[in-house]
Coordinates of C-alpha atoms in Angstrom, one line a residue:
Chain A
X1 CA 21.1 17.5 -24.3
X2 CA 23.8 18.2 -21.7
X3 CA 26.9 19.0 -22.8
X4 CA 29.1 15.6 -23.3
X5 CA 31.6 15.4 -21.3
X6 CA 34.9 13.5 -20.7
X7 CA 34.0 11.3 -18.3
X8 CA 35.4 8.3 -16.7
X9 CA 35.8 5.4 -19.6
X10 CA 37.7 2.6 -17.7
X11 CA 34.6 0.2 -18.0
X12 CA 33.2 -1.1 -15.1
X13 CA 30.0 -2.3 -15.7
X14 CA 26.7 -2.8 -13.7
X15 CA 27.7 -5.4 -11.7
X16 CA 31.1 -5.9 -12.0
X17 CA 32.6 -2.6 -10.4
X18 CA 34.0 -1.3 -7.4
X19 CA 30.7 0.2 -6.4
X20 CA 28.8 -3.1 -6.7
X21 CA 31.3 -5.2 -4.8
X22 CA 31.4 -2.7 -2.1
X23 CA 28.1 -2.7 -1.5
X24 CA 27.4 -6.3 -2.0
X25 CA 24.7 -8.2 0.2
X26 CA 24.7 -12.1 0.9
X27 CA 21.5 -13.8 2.2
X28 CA 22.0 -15.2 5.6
X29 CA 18.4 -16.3 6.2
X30 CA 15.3 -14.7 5.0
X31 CA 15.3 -11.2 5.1
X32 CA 18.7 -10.9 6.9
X33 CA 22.1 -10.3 4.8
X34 CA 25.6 -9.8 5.4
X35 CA 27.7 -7.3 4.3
X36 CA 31.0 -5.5 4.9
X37 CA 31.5 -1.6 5.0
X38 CA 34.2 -0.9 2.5
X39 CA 37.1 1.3 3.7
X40 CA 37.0 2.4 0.5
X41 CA 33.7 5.2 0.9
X42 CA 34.9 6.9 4.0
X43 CA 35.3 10.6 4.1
X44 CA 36.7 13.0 7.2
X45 CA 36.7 9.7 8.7
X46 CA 33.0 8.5 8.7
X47 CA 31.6 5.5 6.1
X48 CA 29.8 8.0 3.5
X49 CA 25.7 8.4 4.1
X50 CA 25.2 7.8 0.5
X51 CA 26.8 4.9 0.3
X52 CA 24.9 3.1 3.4
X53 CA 22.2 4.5 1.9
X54 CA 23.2 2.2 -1.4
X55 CA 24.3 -0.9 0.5
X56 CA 20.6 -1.1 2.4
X57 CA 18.8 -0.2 -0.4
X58 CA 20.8 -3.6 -2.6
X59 CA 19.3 -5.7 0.3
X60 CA 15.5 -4.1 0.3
X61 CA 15.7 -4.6 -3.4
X62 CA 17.1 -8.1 -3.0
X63 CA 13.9 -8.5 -0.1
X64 CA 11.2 -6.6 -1.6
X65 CA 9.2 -8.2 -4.9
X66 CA 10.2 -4.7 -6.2
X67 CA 13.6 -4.0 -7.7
X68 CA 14.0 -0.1 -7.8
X69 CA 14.0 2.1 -4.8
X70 CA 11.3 4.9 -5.6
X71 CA 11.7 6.5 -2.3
X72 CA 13.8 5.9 0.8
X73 CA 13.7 7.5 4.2
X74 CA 16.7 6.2 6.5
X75 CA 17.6 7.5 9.7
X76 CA 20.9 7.7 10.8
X77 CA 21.1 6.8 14.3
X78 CA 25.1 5.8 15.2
X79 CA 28.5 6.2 13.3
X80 CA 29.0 3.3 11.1
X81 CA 32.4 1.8 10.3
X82 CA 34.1 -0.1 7.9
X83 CA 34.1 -4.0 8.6
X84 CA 31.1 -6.4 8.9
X85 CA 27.3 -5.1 9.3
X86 CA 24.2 -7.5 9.3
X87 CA 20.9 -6.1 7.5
X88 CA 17.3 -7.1 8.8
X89 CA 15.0 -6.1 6.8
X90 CA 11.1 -6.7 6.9
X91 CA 8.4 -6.4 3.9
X92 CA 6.2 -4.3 5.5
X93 CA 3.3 -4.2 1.9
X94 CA 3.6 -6.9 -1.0
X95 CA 1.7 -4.4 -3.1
X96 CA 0.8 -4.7 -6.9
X97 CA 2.7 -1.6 -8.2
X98 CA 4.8 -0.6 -5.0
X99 CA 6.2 -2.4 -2.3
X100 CA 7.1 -1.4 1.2
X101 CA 9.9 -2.2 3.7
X102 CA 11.8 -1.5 6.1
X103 CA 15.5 -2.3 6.9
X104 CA 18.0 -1.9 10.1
X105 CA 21.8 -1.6 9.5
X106 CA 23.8 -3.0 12.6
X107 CA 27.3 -3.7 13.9
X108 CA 28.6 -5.3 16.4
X109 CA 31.0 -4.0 19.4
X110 CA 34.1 -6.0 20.2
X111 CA 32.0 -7.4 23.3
X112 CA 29.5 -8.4 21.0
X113 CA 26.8 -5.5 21.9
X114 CA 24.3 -4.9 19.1
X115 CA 24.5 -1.2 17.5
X116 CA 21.9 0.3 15.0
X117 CA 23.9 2.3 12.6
X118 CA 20.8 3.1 10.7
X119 CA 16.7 2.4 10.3
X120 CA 15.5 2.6 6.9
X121 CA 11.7 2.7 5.2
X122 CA 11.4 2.9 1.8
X123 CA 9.2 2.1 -1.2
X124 CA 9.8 0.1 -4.2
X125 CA 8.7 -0.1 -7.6
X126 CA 9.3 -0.8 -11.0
X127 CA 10.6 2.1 -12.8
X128 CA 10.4 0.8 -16.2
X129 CA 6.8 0.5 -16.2
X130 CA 5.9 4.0 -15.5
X131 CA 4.4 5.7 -17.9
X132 CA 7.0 8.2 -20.2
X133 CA 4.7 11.3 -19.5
X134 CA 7.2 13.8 -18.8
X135 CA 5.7 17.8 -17.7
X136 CA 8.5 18.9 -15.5
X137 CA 8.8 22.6 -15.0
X138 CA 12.4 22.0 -13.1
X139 CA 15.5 23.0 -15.4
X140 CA 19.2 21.2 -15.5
X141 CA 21.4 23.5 -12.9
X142 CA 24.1 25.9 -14.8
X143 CA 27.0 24.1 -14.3
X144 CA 29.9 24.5 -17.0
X145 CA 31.6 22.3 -18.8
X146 CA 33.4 19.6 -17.2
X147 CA 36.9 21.1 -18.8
X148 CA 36.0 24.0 -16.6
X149 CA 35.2 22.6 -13.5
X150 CA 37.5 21.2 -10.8
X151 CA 38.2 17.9 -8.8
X152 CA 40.8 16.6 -6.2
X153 CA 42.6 15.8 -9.2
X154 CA 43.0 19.5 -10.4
X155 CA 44.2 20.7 -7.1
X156 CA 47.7 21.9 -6.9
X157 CA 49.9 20.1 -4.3
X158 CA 50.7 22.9 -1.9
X159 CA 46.7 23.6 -1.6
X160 CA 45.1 20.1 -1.3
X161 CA 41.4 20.8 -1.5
X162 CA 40.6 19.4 2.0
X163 CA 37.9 16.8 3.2
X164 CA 40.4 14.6 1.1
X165 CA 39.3 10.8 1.5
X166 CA 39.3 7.3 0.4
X167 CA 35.9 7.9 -1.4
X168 CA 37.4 10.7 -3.6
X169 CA 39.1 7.7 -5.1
X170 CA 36.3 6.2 -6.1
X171 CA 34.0 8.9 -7.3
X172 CA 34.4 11.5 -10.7
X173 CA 33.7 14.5 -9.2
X174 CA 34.0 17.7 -10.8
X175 CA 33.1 21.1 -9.0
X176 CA 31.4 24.0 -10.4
X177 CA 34.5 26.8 -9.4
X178 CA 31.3 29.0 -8.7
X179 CA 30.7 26.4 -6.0
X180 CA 34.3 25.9 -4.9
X181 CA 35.4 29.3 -2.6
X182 CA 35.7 27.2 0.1
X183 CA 38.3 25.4 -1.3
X184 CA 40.7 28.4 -2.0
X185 CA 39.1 29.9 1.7
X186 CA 36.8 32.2 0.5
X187 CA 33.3 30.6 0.2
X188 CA 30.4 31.9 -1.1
X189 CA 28.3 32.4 1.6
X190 CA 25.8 31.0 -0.4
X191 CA 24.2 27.7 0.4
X192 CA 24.8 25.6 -2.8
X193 CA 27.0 23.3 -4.6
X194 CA 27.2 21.8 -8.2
X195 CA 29.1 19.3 -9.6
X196 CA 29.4 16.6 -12.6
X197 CA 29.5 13.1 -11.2
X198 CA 30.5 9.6 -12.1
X199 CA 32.4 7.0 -10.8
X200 CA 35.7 6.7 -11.1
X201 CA 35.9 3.3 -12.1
X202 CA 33.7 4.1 -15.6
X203 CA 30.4 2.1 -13.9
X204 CA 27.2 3.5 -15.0
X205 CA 24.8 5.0 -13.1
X206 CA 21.7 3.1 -11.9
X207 CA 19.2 3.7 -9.5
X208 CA 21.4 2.3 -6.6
X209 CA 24.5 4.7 -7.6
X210 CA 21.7 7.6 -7.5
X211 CA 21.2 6.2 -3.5
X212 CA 25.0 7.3 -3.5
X213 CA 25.2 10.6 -5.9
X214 CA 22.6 12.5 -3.6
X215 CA 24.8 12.6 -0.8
X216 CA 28.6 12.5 -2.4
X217 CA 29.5 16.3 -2.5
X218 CA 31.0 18.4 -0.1
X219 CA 28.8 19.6 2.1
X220 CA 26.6 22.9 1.7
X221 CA 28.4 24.2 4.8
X222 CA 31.4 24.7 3.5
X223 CA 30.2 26.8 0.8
X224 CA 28.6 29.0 3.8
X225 CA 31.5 29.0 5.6
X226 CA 31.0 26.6 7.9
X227 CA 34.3 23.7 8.6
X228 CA 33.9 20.3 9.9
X229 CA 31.7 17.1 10.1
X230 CA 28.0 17.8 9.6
X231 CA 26.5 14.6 10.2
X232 CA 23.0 13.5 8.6
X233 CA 20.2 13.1 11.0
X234 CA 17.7 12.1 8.0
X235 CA 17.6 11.4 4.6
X236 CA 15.1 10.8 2.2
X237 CA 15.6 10.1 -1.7
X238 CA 13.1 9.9 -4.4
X239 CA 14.2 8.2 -7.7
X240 CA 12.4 9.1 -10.6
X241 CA 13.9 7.6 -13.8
X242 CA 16.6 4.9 -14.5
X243 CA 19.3 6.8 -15.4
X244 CA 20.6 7.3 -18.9
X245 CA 24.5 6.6 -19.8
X246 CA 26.8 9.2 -19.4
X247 CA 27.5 11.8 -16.3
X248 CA 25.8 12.7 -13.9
X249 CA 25.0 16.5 -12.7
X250 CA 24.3 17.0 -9.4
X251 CA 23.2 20.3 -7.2
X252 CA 22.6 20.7 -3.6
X253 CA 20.9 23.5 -2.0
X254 CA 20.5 25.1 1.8
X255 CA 18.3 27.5 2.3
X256 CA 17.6 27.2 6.3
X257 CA 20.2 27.0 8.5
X258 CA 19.4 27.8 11.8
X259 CA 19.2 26.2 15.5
X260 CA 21.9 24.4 14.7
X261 CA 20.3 22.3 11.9
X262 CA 20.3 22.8 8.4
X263 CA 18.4 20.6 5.4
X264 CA 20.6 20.0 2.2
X265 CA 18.0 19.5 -0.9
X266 CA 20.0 17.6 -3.9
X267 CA 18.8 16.9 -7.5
X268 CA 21.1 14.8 -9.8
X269 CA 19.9 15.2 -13.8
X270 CA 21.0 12.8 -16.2
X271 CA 22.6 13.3 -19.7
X272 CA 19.3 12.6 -21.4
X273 CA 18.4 16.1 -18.7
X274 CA 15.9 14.1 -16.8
X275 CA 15.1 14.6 -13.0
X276 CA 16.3 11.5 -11.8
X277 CA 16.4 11.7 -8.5
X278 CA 15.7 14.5 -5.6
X279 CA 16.5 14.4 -1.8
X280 CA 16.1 15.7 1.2
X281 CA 18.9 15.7 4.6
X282 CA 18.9 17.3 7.4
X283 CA 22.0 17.5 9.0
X284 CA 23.6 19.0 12.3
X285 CA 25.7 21.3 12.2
X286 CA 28.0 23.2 14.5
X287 CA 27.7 27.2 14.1
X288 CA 30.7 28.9 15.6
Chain B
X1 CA 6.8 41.1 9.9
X2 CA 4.2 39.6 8.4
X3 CA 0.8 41.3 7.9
X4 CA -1.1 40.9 11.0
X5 CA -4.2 39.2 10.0
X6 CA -8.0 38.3 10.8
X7 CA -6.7 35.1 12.3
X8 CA -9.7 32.8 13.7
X9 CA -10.1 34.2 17.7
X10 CA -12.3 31.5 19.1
X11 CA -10.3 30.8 22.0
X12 CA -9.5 27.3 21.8
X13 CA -6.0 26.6 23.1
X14 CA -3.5 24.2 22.5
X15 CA -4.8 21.2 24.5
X16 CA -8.2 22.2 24.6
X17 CA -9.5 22.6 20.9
X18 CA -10.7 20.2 17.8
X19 CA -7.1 19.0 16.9
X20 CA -6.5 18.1 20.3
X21 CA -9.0 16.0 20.8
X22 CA -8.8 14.4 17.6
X23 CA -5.3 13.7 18.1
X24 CA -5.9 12.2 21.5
X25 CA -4.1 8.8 22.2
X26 CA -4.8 6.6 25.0
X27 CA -1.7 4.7 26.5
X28 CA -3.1 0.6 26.1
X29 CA 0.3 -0.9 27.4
X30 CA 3.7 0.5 27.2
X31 CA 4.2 1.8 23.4
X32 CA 1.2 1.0 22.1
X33 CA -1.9 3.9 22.1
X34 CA -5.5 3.6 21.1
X35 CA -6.9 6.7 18.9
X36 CA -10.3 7.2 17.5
X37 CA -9.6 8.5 13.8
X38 CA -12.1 11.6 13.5
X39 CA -14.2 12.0 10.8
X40 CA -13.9 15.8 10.9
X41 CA -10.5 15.5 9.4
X42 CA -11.5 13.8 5.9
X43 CA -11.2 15.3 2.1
X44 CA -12.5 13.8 -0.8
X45 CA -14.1 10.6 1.4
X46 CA -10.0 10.2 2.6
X47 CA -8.4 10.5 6.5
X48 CA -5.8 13.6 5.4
X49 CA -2.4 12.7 5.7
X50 CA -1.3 14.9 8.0
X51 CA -3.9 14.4 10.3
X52 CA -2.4 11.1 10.2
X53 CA 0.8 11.9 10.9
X54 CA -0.3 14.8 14.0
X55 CA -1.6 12.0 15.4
X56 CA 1.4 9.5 14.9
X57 CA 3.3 12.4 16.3
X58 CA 1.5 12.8 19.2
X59 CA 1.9 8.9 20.0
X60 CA 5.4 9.1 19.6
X61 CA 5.7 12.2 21.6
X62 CA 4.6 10.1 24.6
X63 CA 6.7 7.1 23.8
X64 CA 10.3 9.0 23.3
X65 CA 12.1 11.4 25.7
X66 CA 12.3 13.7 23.8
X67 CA 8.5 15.6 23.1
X68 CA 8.9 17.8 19.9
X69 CA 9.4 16.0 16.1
X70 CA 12.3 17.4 14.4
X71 CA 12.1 15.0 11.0
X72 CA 9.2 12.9 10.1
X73 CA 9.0 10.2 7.8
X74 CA 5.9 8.3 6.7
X75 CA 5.4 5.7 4.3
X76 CA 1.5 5.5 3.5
X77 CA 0.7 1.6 2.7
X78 CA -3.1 1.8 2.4
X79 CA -6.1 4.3 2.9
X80 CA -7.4 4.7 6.5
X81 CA -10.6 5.1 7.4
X82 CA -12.5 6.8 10.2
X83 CA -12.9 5.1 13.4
X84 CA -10.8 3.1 16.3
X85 CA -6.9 2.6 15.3
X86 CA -3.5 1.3 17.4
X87 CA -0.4 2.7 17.2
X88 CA 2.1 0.8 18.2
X89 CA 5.8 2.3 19.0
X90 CA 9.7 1.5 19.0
X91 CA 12.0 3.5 21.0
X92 CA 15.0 2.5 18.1
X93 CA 17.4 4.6 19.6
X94 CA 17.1 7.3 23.6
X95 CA 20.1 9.8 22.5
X96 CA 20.6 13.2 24.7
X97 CA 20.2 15.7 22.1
X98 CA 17.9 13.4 19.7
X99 CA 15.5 10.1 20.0
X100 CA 14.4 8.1 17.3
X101 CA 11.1 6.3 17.4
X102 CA 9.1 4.1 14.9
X103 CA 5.7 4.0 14.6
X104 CA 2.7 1.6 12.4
X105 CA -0.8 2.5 13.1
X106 CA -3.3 -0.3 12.1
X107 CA -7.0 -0.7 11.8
X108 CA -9.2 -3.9 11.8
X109 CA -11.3 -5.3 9.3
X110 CA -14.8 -6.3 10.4
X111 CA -13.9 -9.9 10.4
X112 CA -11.2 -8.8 12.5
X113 CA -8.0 -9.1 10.0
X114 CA -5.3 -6.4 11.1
X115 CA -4.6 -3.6 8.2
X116 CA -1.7 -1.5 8.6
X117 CA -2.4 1.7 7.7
X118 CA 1.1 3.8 7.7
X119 CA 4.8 3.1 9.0
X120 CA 6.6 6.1 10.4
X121 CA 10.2 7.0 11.3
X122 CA 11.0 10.0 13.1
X123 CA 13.4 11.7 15.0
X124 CA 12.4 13.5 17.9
X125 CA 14.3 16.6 19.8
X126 CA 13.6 19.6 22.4
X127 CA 13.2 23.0 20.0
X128 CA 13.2 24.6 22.6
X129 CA 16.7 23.5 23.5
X130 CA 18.1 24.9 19.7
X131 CA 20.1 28.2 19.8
X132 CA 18.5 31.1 18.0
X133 CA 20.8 31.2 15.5
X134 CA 19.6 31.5 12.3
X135 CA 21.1 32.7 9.2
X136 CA 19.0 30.9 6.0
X137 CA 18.6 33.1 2.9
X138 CA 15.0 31.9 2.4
X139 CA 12.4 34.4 2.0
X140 CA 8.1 33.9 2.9
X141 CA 6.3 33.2 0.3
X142 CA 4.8 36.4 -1.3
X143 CA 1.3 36.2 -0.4
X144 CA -1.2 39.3 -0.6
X145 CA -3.0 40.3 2.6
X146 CA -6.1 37.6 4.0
X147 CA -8.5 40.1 2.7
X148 CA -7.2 40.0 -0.9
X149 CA -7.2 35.7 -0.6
X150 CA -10.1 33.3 -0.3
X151 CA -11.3 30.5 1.5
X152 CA -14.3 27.8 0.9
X153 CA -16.8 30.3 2.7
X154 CA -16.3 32.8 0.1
X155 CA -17.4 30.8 -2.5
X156 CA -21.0 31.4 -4.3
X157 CA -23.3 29.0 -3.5
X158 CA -23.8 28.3 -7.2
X159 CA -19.7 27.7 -7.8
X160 CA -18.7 25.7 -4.9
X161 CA -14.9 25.2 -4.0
X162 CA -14.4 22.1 -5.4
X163 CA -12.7 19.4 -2.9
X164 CA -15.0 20.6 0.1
X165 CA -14.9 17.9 2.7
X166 CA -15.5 17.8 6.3
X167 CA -11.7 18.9 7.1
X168 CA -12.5 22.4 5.6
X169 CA -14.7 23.3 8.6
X170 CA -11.9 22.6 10.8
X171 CA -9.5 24.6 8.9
X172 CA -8.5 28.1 8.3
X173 CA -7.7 28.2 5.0
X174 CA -7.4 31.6 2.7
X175 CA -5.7 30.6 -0.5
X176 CA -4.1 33.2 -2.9
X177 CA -5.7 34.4 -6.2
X178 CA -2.7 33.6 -7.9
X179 CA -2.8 29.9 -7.0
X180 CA -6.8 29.7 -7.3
X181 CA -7.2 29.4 -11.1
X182 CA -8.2 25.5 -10.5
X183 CA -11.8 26.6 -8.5
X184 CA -12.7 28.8 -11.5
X185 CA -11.5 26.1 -14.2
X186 CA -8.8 28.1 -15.2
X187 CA -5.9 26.2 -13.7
X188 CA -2.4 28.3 -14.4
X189 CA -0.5 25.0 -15.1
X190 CA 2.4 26.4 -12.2
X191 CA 2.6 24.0 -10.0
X192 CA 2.1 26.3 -6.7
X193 CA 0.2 26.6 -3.8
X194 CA 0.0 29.1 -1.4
X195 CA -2.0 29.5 1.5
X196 CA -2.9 31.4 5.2
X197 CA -3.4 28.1 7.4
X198 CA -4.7 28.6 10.8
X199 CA -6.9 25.8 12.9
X200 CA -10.7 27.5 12.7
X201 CA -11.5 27.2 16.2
X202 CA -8.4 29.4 16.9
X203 CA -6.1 26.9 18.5
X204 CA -2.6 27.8 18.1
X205 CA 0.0 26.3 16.2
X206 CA 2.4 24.1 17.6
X207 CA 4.4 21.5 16.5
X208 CA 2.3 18.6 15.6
X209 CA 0.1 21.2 13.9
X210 CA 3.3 21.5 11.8
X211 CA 2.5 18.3 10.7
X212 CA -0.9 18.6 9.6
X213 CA -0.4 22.3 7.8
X214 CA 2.3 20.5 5.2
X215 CA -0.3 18.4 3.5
X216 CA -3.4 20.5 4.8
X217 CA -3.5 22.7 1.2
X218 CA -5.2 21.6 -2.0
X219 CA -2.9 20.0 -3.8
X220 CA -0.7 21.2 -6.4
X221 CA -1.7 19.1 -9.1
X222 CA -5.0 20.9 -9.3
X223 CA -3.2 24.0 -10.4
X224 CA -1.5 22.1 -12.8
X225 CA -4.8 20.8 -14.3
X226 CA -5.1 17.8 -13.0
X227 CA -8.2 16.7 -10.6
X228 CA -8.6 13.8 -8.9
X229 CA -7.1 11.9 -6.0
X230 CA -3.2 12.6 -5.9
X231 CA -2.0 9.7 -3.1
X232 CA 0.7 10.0 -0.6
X233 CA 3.0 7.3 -1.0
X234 CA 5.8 8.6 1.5
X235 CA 6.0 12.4 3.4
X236 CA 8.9 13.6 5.3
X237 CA 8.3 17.0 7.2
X238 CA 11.7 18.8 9.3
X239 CA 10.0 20.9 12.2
X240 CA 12.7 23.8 12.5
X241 CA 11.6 25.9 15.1
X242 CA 8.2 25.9 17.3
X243 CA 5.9 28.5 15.8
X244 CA 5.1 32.2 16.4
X245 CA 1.8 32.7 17.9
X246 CA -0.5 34.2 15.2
X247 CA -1.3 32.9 11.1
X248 CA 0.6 30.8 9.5
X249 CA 2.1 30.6 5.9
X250 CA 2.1 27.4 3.9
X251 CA 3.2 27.6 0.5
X252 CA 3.5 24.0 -1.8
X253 CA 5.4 23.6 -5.0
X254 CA 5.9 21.1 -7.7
X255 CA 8.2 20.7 -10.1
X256 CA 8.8 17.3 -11.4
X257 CA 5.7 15.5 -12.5
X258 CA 6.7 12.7 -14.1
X259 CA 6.2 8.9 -14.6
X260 CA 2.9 9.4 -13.2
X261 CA 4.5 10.7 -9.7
X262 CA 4.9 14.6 -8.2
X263 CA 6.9 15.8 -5.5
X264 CA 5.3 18.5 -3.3
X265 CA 7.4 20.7 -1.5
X266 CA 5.9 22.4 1.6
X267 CA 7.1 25.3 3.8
X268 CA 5.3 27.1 6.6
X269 CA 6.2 30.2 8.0
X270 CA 5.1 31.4 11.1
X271 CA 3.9 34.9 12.2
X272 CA 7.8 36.1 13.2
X273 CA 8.8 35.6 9.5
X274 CA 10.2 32.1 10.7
X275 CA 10.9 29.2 8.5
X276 CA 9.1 26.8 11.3
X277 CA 9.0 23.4 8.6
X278 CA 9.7 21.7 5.4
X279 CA 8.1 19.0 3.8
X280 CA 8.3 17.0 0.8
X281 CA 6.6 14.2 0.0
X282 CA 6.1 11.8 -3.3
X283 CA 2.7 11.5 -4.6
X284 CA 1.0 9.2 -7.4
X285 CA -1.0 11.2 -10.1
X286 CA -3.5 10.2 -12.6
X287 CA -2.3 12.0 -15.7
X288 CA -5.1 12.1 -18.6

């Protein structure tokens, strides 16, 4: 078992949180919904990946005769921004065990010009009827106790750990200090990140928060040295397990940056140390 | 560099060879291409999947602005089958530095009724266009010299390679010792793969080669002692950079099988000791 840890306890529940109200969908017709980008999951000034990634996925799951996201491919196309969005989505296979479909994220200009912020395919399923069979040779990343790791929170007020945002609000995020040399200006070098997650509001995981925790840390780049906005070209997200209570761990690795491009692989292991989700980005990125 | 290698010499070149003209699309009005699914690229009595996807590729290839796939996503719906197919295309979004295109490739049943086969996403970019940069930290796969691994033709006749199919003709594959334990019934339970992948008529890699060297290998779940069909449900390859002239590398890894699904992890290296694509995709596994 991971180690238990002192994590958020203010009691949002499944449904009645933060998360879920920010990334609520109303039907407009079939297959079309409503929804408005929160202010509240920006970071360096963009509407997070992750939780686009979370809003789309509450409409598939809403369109799809399938409930949980089992994998999701979305590709990110324009910059989104907070205020009103309209997702069409399309049920591409009613299948017996997994379904299939597709969604589009747009906005609208002031003139009233169409923009696709992202295109999404993903498949659905019905993780509590897989089978328990468990023979993963993947272990839980070394990340130490939550008393020794770091947040926004922890940061003194002369040295703000930067990329400072509306989302940090919102999430628990506690950094591995291995991780966190780019916060004191002397990173790593090395191509990884760890952190204990949660969000702030005490809401449990579930498979949609996973949508979010795969992309919610800082960025790889950092920890390589790298400063600024490394926006997601692709992301795909495989959810393996309904989460168990308690926090979250999450790592993200790089190990090919080059051409200007990198890929950013993320696991997140529950308390129960289950896989329960993996991803996949890859991102631009601006080598100086 | 890596070990230069008895590498297939027939001659064919890239536009001239098997792949290409099993790949071939025909323009039937604008976006939408006519193919002829080859028969020469099934295993166990299935199209492969990255055949499928080469030739998705190559359909988008034409459609977009941009020629060269730089992330690929596929969602496979239901099992093709050799013989005529349409592809039909979606410019989603002409950028300067990227496009993104969508993609569904149908078949018909005899009475006519339209199947859809696959739906793909993908972004599409000029490699040649990247700068050189590259500073990743990961290394090729250790693999011993091709004389030290083995392909189908150095089988016995009395102990055939399991999983022999038409596509093995087509294919240069030499597997390594250490990942063979499956053929002899003594699977090692790791769940690795590792291969030299060339095409056997001596076409060069390129690009949408890429895309059919990721899911090209046995898979992984044979060396974890598994047999059996393993099904794509959804495969995302990055092409990083266009490869080297000579052998490639392809090595595949599992680590979380669970709930009756694996991921498979693929990288290819090219002959310049370049990481020249990723893949990962989720697959559905019989577990006994």
């Amino acid at each position: 078992m991971a180690e238990t840890a002192a994590a958020p306890t203010a009691g949002a529940t499944i449904g009645d949180s933060e998360f879920d109200r920010d990334t609520a969908v109303t039907l407009r017709e079939p297959g079309v919904y409503d929804t408005d980008l929160s202010a509240g999951w920006t970071i360096i000034n963009a509407v997070n990946g992750g939780y686009l990634l979370a809003v789309v996925g509450r409409a598939l799951a809403h369109a799809l005769p399938h409930a949980d996201p089992f994998t999701v491919s979305a590709h990110y196309l324009t910059a989104s921004e907070p205020g009103p969005a309209v997702i069409r989505t399309e049920t591409v296979r009613d299948g017996r065990g997994l379904s299939t479909g597709q969604a589009s994220l747009v906005q609208y200009e002031p003139d009233g010009t169409e923009v696709e912020r992202l295109r999404v395919l993903a498949s659905y399923g019905d993780l509590d009827a897989l089978p328990d069979d468990v023979r993963t040779t993947a272990v839980p990343p070394a990340l130490p106790p939550v008393e020794h790791c770091f947040g926004p929170d922890d940061a003194p007020d002369d040295r703000p750990l930067p990329g400072s945002s509306a989302i940090v609000e919102r999430l628990w995020l506690k950094l591995d200090p291995a991780t966190l040399g780019w916060a004191l200006g002397q990173p790593s070098g090395k191509g990884e990140m760890r952190a204990w997650f949660g969000l702030a509001d005490g809401r449990p995981a579930d498979p949609l928060a996973l949508l979010l925790a795969v992309d919610a840390l800082p960025p790889t780049a950092f920890e390589m040295g790298l400063s600024g906005w490394v926006p997601t070209v692709e992301l795909t997200a495989h959810v393996r397990a309904r989460p168990a209570p308690g926090p979250l761990r999450v790592a993200i690795t790089t190990r090919n940056l080059a051409g200007g491009f990198l890929e950013e692989d993320a696991e997140v292991w529950d308390s129960a140390d289950r896989l329960v989700a993996q991803s996949r980005q890859l991102a631009r990125v601006r080598l100086r």
